Every structure is written in C-alpha cells, then in structure tokens.
Amino acid sequence: MFIDYHTHHVRCGHAEGELEQYVQRGIEIGLDQLGLSDHMPLLHVDPATYFSGMAMPMDELPRYVEECLHLKEKYKDTIDIRIGLEGDYIEGCEAEIERIVRAYPWDYVIGSVHFLGEWDISDFRQLVGWETRNVDEVYHQYYDAVQKAARTGFYDYIGHIDVIKRFGKVPEHDVSELEKQTLDVVKQSGLAIELNASGLRMPAKEMFPSRRMLEYCFQHHIPLTVGSDAHQPARLGQYLDQAVLLLKEIGFKELATFKQRERLMLPF
C-alpha cells in the first residue's frame, strides 16, 4: 500500500504545481492513493496585510473542491484520489472552521496547528517571533492548541503533531510528558496522527513526530497515516520509504486511510 495524504499546490500561494501535475506524478511513482490536501483559507488575519502566500483565498475554496472532484473522476481508473483539506485550528475561529469542514464533501480533514495567535510558528519569515518568547512556554502553548484542536471533532487526524520543533528550537525542560498527554487526547478524541516525512528536509532533521512519539502511539494503539507534505510535484512521496521503514521497525502493520470522513485501516 503506497499512499501520500499530505500535498499542496500552487493555489495556496507558497507551493508549486497544478493539482493535475500532482496526480500525474502520483501515477508515475505508483501511488495507490493520493490525498489532495491544500491549506484552508486564512480566517483570523487579513490576507491583504499579512505575510503573502499563506493559503488560498476564500473564493478559491469551491474551485479547489470542484477541481479535485473533476480529477478524481478523470483518473478513477488509474489512481485513487482522496479529497482533503489541511484545516488550521485557530482558537476563537471554531465556528468558521466548522462551516468549512461541513460545507464540502471531504474524504478527510487534517487538523494542524501553525498559528499561535497571529504568529505562524512554521513560517521561516517569522522566526523573529522566537526572539522575544520563552521556548518552553511556546511548546506548552502549542501543545495546548493541538489538544484543543483534537477535541473539536472537526478533524480526522492531526498533522505534523510536533512541528513546533521545525526550526530546531529546543525547550530547556523535558516535554515528553506533554507530548504523551497530547497523544492521549488524540486517542480519547478518536483521531489518528500522521507521520509527516518533510521534517527530514528541515532544520529539525527529523520526521514529525519523533520516534519516541511514534513508539507511544504504537503502545497505545493510536492509528497512523503518512504524508510527504509535498509543495512541489517532484517531492511527492519524498522520504516516505524511510517513513514506512521506521513504522515497520516500531511494529506498525497498518496505515489509516480515509474516505467520506470514515477511517479504514489497510495493511502495508
């Protein structure tokens, strides 16, 4: 079973390639399932005055879904396309998020935390935000937001659950108990998480999440799916061979897949 559930394309403003190029690349590399999962439009900041190229404009959202549905039908005999969304959790915007989640025929919605307030902790242009903050406090604020996201019921799985480490910012104190607490909330909420391989090409030099978190997931029966977080067609499937190998080493035998908001575990 060769799947990639986390991809972005030109519509979001910071990725390259049209959706159909990702589909064609998926066929080329032999994907069984391809998840199209672009970023939800910004809800809590003004796109006109905020950092450029963060997410698709709101009026593009229906066009995105329409194009996904068209490609799903066009390539139905060649590749299994799943229609998804990376739905940022923004505290205070729950009603708007729920409206988007309920309005379209998603196969799955990824729950990701990028923003703490108006600060995007994953944007390299906003690294200055770390200079005036205590790293330990940021980690606690981040995982609190992830737990709140998991409890909303909006999402099917949590994306890159420890992306807070992306730029190599290491807390002074051990946060392993905080990680476990967050994974416990994920399990209690009936969600899966993803093994996001893109961390290998970032300063963290480690997939999201860490092996210790993956081992905790295995011990506590938290389902896993995988994604490359590709922002270019050429990166579709990147490092997923290493991701699958790591999962097998830990003991996983199945991957979570999603269709019409239902989870199906498949052997790999």
mmCIF file of C-alpha atoms in Angstrom:
data_model
loop_
_atom_site.group_PDB
_atom_site.id
_atom_site.type_symbol
_atom_site.label_atom_id
_atom_site.label_comp_id
_atom_site.label_asym_id
_atom_site.label_seq_id
_atom_site.Cartn_x
_atom_site.Cartn_y
_atom_site.Cartn_z
ATOM 1 C CA MET A 1 0.000 0.000 0.000
ATOM 2 C CA PHE A 2 1.690 3.193 -1.214
ATOM 3 C CA ILE A 3 -0.144 6.345 -0.123
ATOM 4 C CA ASP A 4 0.586 10.057 0.319
ATOM 5 C CA TYR A 5 -2.107 12.043 2.100
ATOM 6 C CA HIS A 6 -0.431 15.435 2.554
ATOM 7 C CA THR A 7 0.145 17.637 -0.509
ATOM 8 C CA HIS A 8 -0.085 21.303 -1.527
ATOM 9 C CA HIS A 9 -0.281 23.047 -4.880
ATOM 10 C CA VAL A 10 0.036 26.467 -6.458
ATOM 11 C CA ARG A 11 -3.371 27.674 -5.285
ATOM 12 C CA CYS A 12 -2.135 28.063 -1.693
ATOM 13 C CA GLY A 13 0.435 30.679 -2.707
ATOM 14 C CA HIS A 14 3.606 29.048 -1.387
ATOM 15 C CA ALA A 15 3.690 25.802 -3.361
ATOM 16 C CA GLU A 16 4.357 24.959 -7.000
ATOM 17 C CA GLY A 17 2.453 22.857 -9.498
ATOM 18 C CA GLU A 18 -1.145 22.414 -10.542
ATOM 19 C CA LEU A 19 -3.281 19.719 -8.957
ATOM 20 C CA GLU A 20 -3.215 17.636 -12.124
ATOM 21 C CA GLN A 21 0.581 17.636 -12.077
ATOM 22 C CA TYR A 22 0.446 16.022 -8.640
ATOM 23 C CA VAL A 23 -1.973 13.422 -9.936
ATOM 24 C CA GLN A 24 0.263 12.655 -12.901
ATOM 25 C CA ARG A 25 3.308 12.459 -10.630
ATOM 26 C CA GLY A 26 1.398 10.150 -8.295
ATOM 27 C CA ILE A 27 0.675 7.817 -11.191
ATOM 28 C CA GLU A 28 4.317 7.986 -12.262
ATOM 29 C CA ILE A 29 5.665 6.909 -8.867
ATOM 30 C CA GLY A 30 2.983 4.258 -8.380
ATOM 31 C CA LEU A 31 0.796 5.693 -5.630
ATOM 32 C CA ASP A 32 -2.241 3.604 -4.755
ATOM 33 C CA GLN A 33 -3.934 6.572 -3.076
ATOM 34 C CA LEU A 34 -3.205 10.276 -3.433
ATOM 35 C CA GLY A 35 -4.612 12.755 -0.950
ATOM 36 C CA LEU A 36 -5.053 16.330 -2.158
ATOM 37 C CA SER A 37 -5.000 18.477 0.970
ATOM 38 C CA ASP A 38 -4.354 22.143 0.395
ATOM 39 C CA HIS A 39 -4.428 24.784 3.124
ATOM 40 C CA MET A 40 -7.695 26.181 4.394
ATOM 41 C CA PRO A 41 -8.105 29.926 3.692
ATOM 42 C CA LEU A 42 -6.936 32.331 6.383
ATOM 43 C CA LEU A 43 -9.656 33.216 8.871
ATOM 44 C CA HIS A 44 -8.164 35.369 11.602
ATOM 45 C CA VAL A 45 -5.741 37.656 9.774
ATOM 46 C CA ASP A 46 -6.236 39.955 6.787
ATOM 47 C CA PRO A 47 -4.632 38.265 3.755
ATOM 48 C CA ALA A 48 -4.071 41.677 2.181
ATOM 49 C CA THR A 49 -1.841 42.908 5.002
ATOM 50 C CA TYR A 50 -0.453 39.660 6.426
ATOM 51 C CA PHE A 51 2.564 37.767 5.065
ATOM 52 C CA SER A 52 1.919 36.903 1.436
ATOM 53 C CA GLY A 53 1.201 33.458 0.024
ATOM 54 C CA MET A 54 -0.045 31.725 3.174
ATOM 55 C CA ALA A 55 -3.202 29.997 1.885
ATOM 56 C CA MET A 56 -5.738 30.012 -0.910
ATOM 57 C CA PRO A 57 -8.198 32.932 -0.997
ATOM 58 C CA MET A 58 -11.656 32.094 0.329
ATOM 59 C CA ASP A 59 -13.245 32.418 -3.111
ATOM 60 C CA GLU A 60 -10.856 29.742 -4.406
ATOM 61 C CA LEU A 61 -12.069 27.116 -1.946
ATOM 62 C CA PRO A 62 -15.087 25.950 -4.003
ATOM 63 C CA ARG A 63 -12.945 25.975 -7.148
ATOM 64 C CA TYR A 64 -10.372 23.801 -5.384
ATOM 65 C CA VAL A 65 -13.018 21.255 -4.399
ATOM 66 C CA GLU A 66 -14.538 21.307 -7.889
ATOM 67 C CA GLU A 67 -11.143 20.650 -9.480
ATOM 68 C CA CYS A 68 -10.418 17.826 -7.037
ATOM 69 C CA LEU A 69 -13.751 16.183 -7.877
ATOM 70 C CA HIS A 70 -13.057 16.551 -11.592
ATOM 71 C CA LEU A 71 -9.622 14.933 -11.283
ATOM 72 C CA LYS A 72 -10.988 12.159 -9.096
ATOM 73 C CA GLU A 73 -13.443 11.236 -11.835
ATOM 74 C CA LYS A 74 -10.994 11.748 -14.711
ATOM 75 C CA TYR A 75 -8.349 9.445 -13.213
ATOM 76 C CA LYS A 76 -10.613 6.998 -11.389
ATOM 77 C CA ASP A 77 -9.344 4.019 -13.379
ATOM 78 C CA THR A 78 -5.684 4.899 -12.784
ATOM 79 C CA ILE A 79 -5.273 6.264 -9.255
ATOM 80 C CA ASP A 80 -7.485 6.559 -6.186
ATOM 81 C CA ILE A 81 -7.742 10.265 -5.332
ATOM 82 C CA ARG A 82 -8.945 11.325 -1.887
ATOM 83 C CA ILE A 83 -10.171 14.902 -1.415
ATOM 84 C CA GLY A 84 -8.822 16.578 1.669
ATOM 85 C CA LEU A 85 -8.086 19.851 3.397
ATOM 86 C CA GLU A 86 -5.418 20.913 5.844
ATOM 87 C CA GLY A 87 -7.719 22.741 8.205
ATOM 88 C CA ASP A 88 -5.780 25.028 10.507
ATOM 89 C CA TYR A 89 -7.036 25.119 14.062
ATOM 90 C CA ILE A 90 -7.353 28.750 15.127
ATOM 91 C CA GLU A 91 -8.608 29.285 18.647
ATOM 92 C CA GLY A 92 -11.618 31.586 18.541
ATOM 93 C CA CYS A 93 -12.476 30.704 14.932
ATOM 94 C CA GLU A 94 -14.173 27.398 15.643
ATOM 95 C CA ALA A 95 -17.481 28.392 14.051
ATOM 96 C CA GLU A 96 -15.839 29.417 10.781
ATOM 97 C CA ILE A 97 -13.730 26.260 10.705
ATOM 98 C CA GLU A 98 -16.755 24.073 11.310
ATOM 99 C CA ARG A 99 -18.643 25.791 8.494
ATOM 100 C CA ILE A 100 -15.854 24.958 6.038
ATOM 101 C CA VAL A 101 -15.477 21.410 7.319
ATOM 102 C CA ARG A 102 -19.210 20.725 6.996
ATOM 103 C CA ALA A 103 -19.760 22.515 3.673
ATOM 104 C CA TYR A 104 -17.803 20.278 1.296
ATOM 105 C CA PRO A 105 -17.565 16.543 0.500
ATOM 106 C CA TRP A 106 -14.171 15.941 2.079
ATOM 107 C CA ASP A 107 -12.724 12.467 2.384
ATOM 108 C CA TYR A 108 -10.627 13.754 5.273
ATOM 109 C CA VAL A 109 -9.611 16.922 7.079
ATOM 110 C CA ILE A 110 -6.175 17.313 8.641
ATOM 111 C CA GLY A 111 -6.073 19.182 11.924
ATOM 112 C CA SER A 112 -2.886 21.230 12.010
ATOM 113 C CA VAL A 113 -1.650 23.983 14.265
ATOM 114 C CA HIS A 114 0.540 26.562 12.566
ATOM 115 C CA PHE A 115 -0.686 29.702 14.301
ATOM 116 C CA LEU A 116 -0.394 30.805 17.890
ATOM 117 C CA GLY A 117 -2.465 33.934 17.695
ATOM 118 C CA GLU A 118 -1.264 35.792 14.620
ATOM 119 C CA TRP A 119 2.198 34.213 14.761
ATOM 120 C CA ASP A 120 2.790 31.343 12.347
ATOM 121 C CA ILE A 121 5.396 29.238 14.122
ATOM 122 C CA SER A 122 6.099 27.277 10.922
ATOM 123 C CA ASP A 123 6.907 30.267 8.670
ATOM 124 C CA PHE A 124 10.627 30.932 8.170
ATOM 125 C CA ARG A 125 9.822 34.627 7.625
ATOM 126 C CA GLN A 126 8.526 34.827 11.197
ATOM 127 C CA LEU A 127 11.496 33.327 13.030
ATOM 128 C CA VAL A 128 11.937 36.648 14.803
ATOM 129 C CA GLY A 129 8.915 35.651 16.874
ATOM 130 C CA TRP A 130 11.074 33.245 18.824
ATOM 131 C CA GLU A 131 13.448 36.007 19.944
ATOM 132 C CA THR A 132 11.022 37.546 22.422
ATOM 133 C CA ARG A 133 9.427 34.333 23.680
ATOM 134 C CA ASN A 134 10.398 31.625 26.130
ATOM 135 C CA VAL A 135 10.803 28.379 24.162
ATOM 136 C CA ASP A 136 9.317 26.213 26.913
ATOM 137 C CA GLU A 137 6.254 28.451 27.112
ATOM 138 C CA VAL A 138 5.811 28.299 23.332
ATOM 139 C CA TYR A 139 5.890 24.497 23.435
ATOM 140 C CA HIS A 140 3.214 24.436 26.143
ATOM 141 C CA GLN A 141 1.061 26.934 24.249
ATOM 142 C CA TYR A 142 1.465 24.920 21.048
ATOM 143 C CA TYR A 143 0.518 21.560 22.552
ATOM 144 C CA ASP A 144 -2.422 23.160 24.347
ATOM 145 C CA ALA A 145 -3.674 24.303 20.920
ATOM 146 C CA VAL A 146 -3.168 20.810 19.462
ATOM 147 C CA GLN A 147 -5.214 19.314 22.300
ATOM 148 C CA LYS A 148 -7.988 21.841 21.728
ATOM 149 C CA ALA A 149 -7.929 21.019 18.002
ATOM 150 C CA ALA A 150 -8.265 17.308 18.716
ATOM 151 C CA ARG A 151 -11.263 17.875 20.973
ATOM 152 C CA THR A 152 -13.258 19.911 18.418
ATOM 153 C CA GLY A 153 -14.425 16.917 16.387
ATOM 154 C CA PHE A 154 -13.632 18.782 13.173
ATOM 155 C CA TYR A 155 -10.708 16.637 12.078
ATOM 156 C CA ASP A 156 -9.846 13.090 11.044
ATOM 157 C CA TYR A 157 -6.200 13.176 12.043
ATOM 158 C CA ILE A 158 -3.621 15.557 13.452
ATOM 159 C CA GLY A 159 -0.934 16.740 11.062
ATOM 160 C CA HIS A 160 2.772 17.030 11.900
ATOM 161 C CA ILE A 161 1.951 16.909 15.585
ATOM 162 C CA ASP A 162 5.380 18.105 16.792
ATOM 163 C CA VAL A 163 6.049 20.625 14.004
ATOM 164 C CA ILE A 164 6.917 23.087 16.771
ATOM 165 C CA LYS A 165 10.453 21.633 16.527
ATOM 166 C CA ARG A 166 10.721 22.520 12.820
ATOM 167 C CA PHE A 167 13.402 25.194 13.205
ATOM 168 C CA GLY A 168 15.392 23.308 15.817
ATOM 169 C CA LYS A 169 14.164 25.329 18.778
ATOM 170 C CA VAL A 170 14.683 23.015 21.766
ATOM 171 C CA PRO A 171 12.956 23.591 25.112
ATOM 172 C CA GLU A 172 15.100 23.747 28.233
ATOM 173 C CA HIS A 173 12.943 21.258 30.088
ATOM 174 C CA ASP A 174 11.817 17.791 29.016
ATOM 175 C CA VAL A 175 8.460 17.892 27.217
ATOM 176 C CA SER A 176 7.955 14.142 26.797
ATOM 177 C CA GLU A 177 5.100 14.099 29.319
ATOM 178 C CA LEU A 178 3.438 16.977 27.489
ATOM 179 C CA GLU A 179 3.748 15.015 24.233
ATOM 180 C CA LYS A 180 2.220 11.931 25.844
ATOM 181 C CA GLN A 181 -0.612 13.996 27.309
ATOM 182 C CA THR A 182 -1.341 15.383 23.847
ATOM 183 C CA LEU A 183 -1.313 11.933 22.257
ATOM 184 C CA ASP A 184 -3.690 10.750 24.994
ATOM 185 C CA VAL A 185 -6.121 13.493 23.965
ATOM 186 C CA VAL A 186 -5.772 12.417 20.322
ATOM 187 C CA LYS A 187 -6.664 8.855 21.299
ATOM 188 C CA GLN A 188 -9.557 9.938 23.513
ATOM 189 C CA SER A 189 -10.882 12.009 20.611
ATOM 190 C CA GLY A 190 -10.826 9.026 18.269
ATOM 191 C CA LEU A 191 -8.284 10.547 15.899
ATOM 192 C CA ALA A 192 -5.217 9.305 14.061
ATOM 193 C CA ILE A 193 -1.988 11.217 13.506
ATOM 194 C CA GLU A 194 0.299 11.395 10.518
ATOM 195 C CA LEU A 195 3.942 10.568 10.127
ATOM 196 C CA ASN A 196 4.968 13.617 8.127
ATOM 197 C CA ALA A 197 8.277 12.919 6.431
ATOM 198 C CA SER A 198 9.029 16.523 5.468
ATOM 199 C CA GLY A 199 10.924 17.187 8.689
ATOM 200 C CA LEU A 200 13.929 15.399 7.186
ATOM 201 C CA ARG A 201 14.491 18.353 4.842
ATOM 202 C CA MET A 202 14.089 20.977 7.572
ATOM 203 C CA PRO A 203 16.387 22.231 10.352
ATOM 204 C CA ALA A 204 14.823 19.703 12.749
ATOM 205 C CA LYS A 205 16.322 16.883 10.610
ATOM 206 C CA GLU A 206 13.678 14.544 11.983
ATOM 207 C CA MET A 207 10.266 13.465 10.802
ATOM 208 C CA PHE A 208 7.129 14.741 12.518
ATOM 209 C CA PRO A 209 6.639 13.177 15.030
ATOM 210 C CA SER A 210 9.760 11.815 16.694
ATOM 211 C CA ARG A 211 10.372 8.111 17.125
ATOM 212 C CA ARG A 212 9.531 8.328 20.827
ATOM 213 C CA MET A 213 6.098 9.699 19.992
ATOM 214 C CA LEU A 214 5.592 7.015 17.339
ATOM 215 C CA GLU A 215 6.505 4.314 19.851
ATOM 216 C CA TYR A 216 3.966 5.765 22.290
ATOM 217 C CA CYS A 217 1.359 5.676 19.502
ATOM 218 C CA PHE A 218 2.138 2.016 18.854
ATOM 219 C CA GLN A 219 1.930 1.128 22.537
ATOM 220 C CA HIS A 220 -1.420 2.911 22.901
ATOM 221 C CA HIS A 221 -2.968 1.884 19.586
ATOM 222 C CA ILE A 222 -3.129 5.335 18.000
ATOM 223 C CA PRO A 223 -3.535 4.934 14.208
ATOM 224 C CA LEU A 224 -1.032 6.412 11.763
ATOM 225 C CA THR A 225 -1.166 7.656 8.207
ATOM 226 C CA VAL A 226 1.715 9.087 6.154
ATOM 227 C CA GLY A 227 2.353 12.196 4.091
ATOM 228 C CA SER A 228 5.223 13.892 2.322
ATOM 229 C CA ASP A 229 3.823 17.431 2.762
ATOM 230 C CA ALA A 230 4.958 17.992 -0.811
ATOM 231 C CA HIS A 231 4.902 21.580 -2.043
ATOM 232 C CA GLN A 232 6.291 20.607 -5.435
ATOM 233 C CA PRO A 233 5.208 17.690 -7.652
ATOM 234 C CA ALA A 234 8.774 16.353 -7.673
ATOM 235 C CA ARG A 235 8.618 15.950 -3.883
ATOM 236 C CA LEU A 236 5.500 13.813 -3.892
ATOM 237 C CA GLY A 237 6.288 10.682 -1.889
ATOM 238 C CA GLN A 238 9.625 12.117 -0.715
ATOM 239 C CA TYR A 239 11.104 10.185 2.233
ATOM 240 C CA LEU A 240 8.012 8.016 2.570
ATOM 241 C CA ASP A 241 10.147 4.913 2.048
ATOM 242 C CA GLN A 242 12.048 5.908 5.208
ATOM 243 C CA ALA A 243 8.774 6.682 6.991
ATOM 244 C CA VAL A 244 7.313 3.264 6.222
ATOM 245 C CA LEU A 245 10.544 1.538 7.214
ATOM 246 C CA LEU A 246 10.500 3.339 10.567
ATOM 247 C CA LEU A 247 6.883 2.364 11.184
ATOM 248 C CA LYS A 248 7.658 -1.262 10.411
ATOM 249 C CA GLU A 249 10.659 -1.207 12.764
ATOM 250 C CA ILE A 250 8.410 0.028 15.561
ATOM 251 C CA GLY A 251 5.813 -2.636 14.817
ATOM 252 C CA PHE A 252 3.056 -0.962 12.829
ATOM 253 C CA LYS A 253 1.381 -3.182 10.254
ATOM 254 C CA GLU A 254 -1.459 -0.952 9.054
ATOM 255 C CA LEU A 255 -1.938 2.596 7.782
ATOM 256 C CA ALA A 256 -5.007 4.752 8.212
ATOM 257 C CA THR A 257 -6.800 5.742 5.014
ATOM 258 C CA PHE A 258 -9.898 7.897 4.733
ATOM 259 C CA LYS A 259 -12.985 8.029 2.534
ATOM 260 C CA GLN A 260 -16.021 10.228 3.101
ATOM 261 C CA ARG A 261 -14.749 11.014 6.619
ATOM 262 C CA GLU A 262 -14.511 7.332 7.548
ATOM 263 C CA ARG A 263 -11.228 5.727 8.582
ATOM 264 C CA LEU A 264 -10.186 2.412 7.075
ATOM 265 C CA MET A 265 -7.037 0.630 8.227
ATOM 266 C CA LEU A 266 -5.118 -1.131 5.466
ATOM 267 C CA PRO A 267 -2.018 -3.354 5.678
ATOM 268 C CA PHE A 268 1.245 -2.079 4.228
#
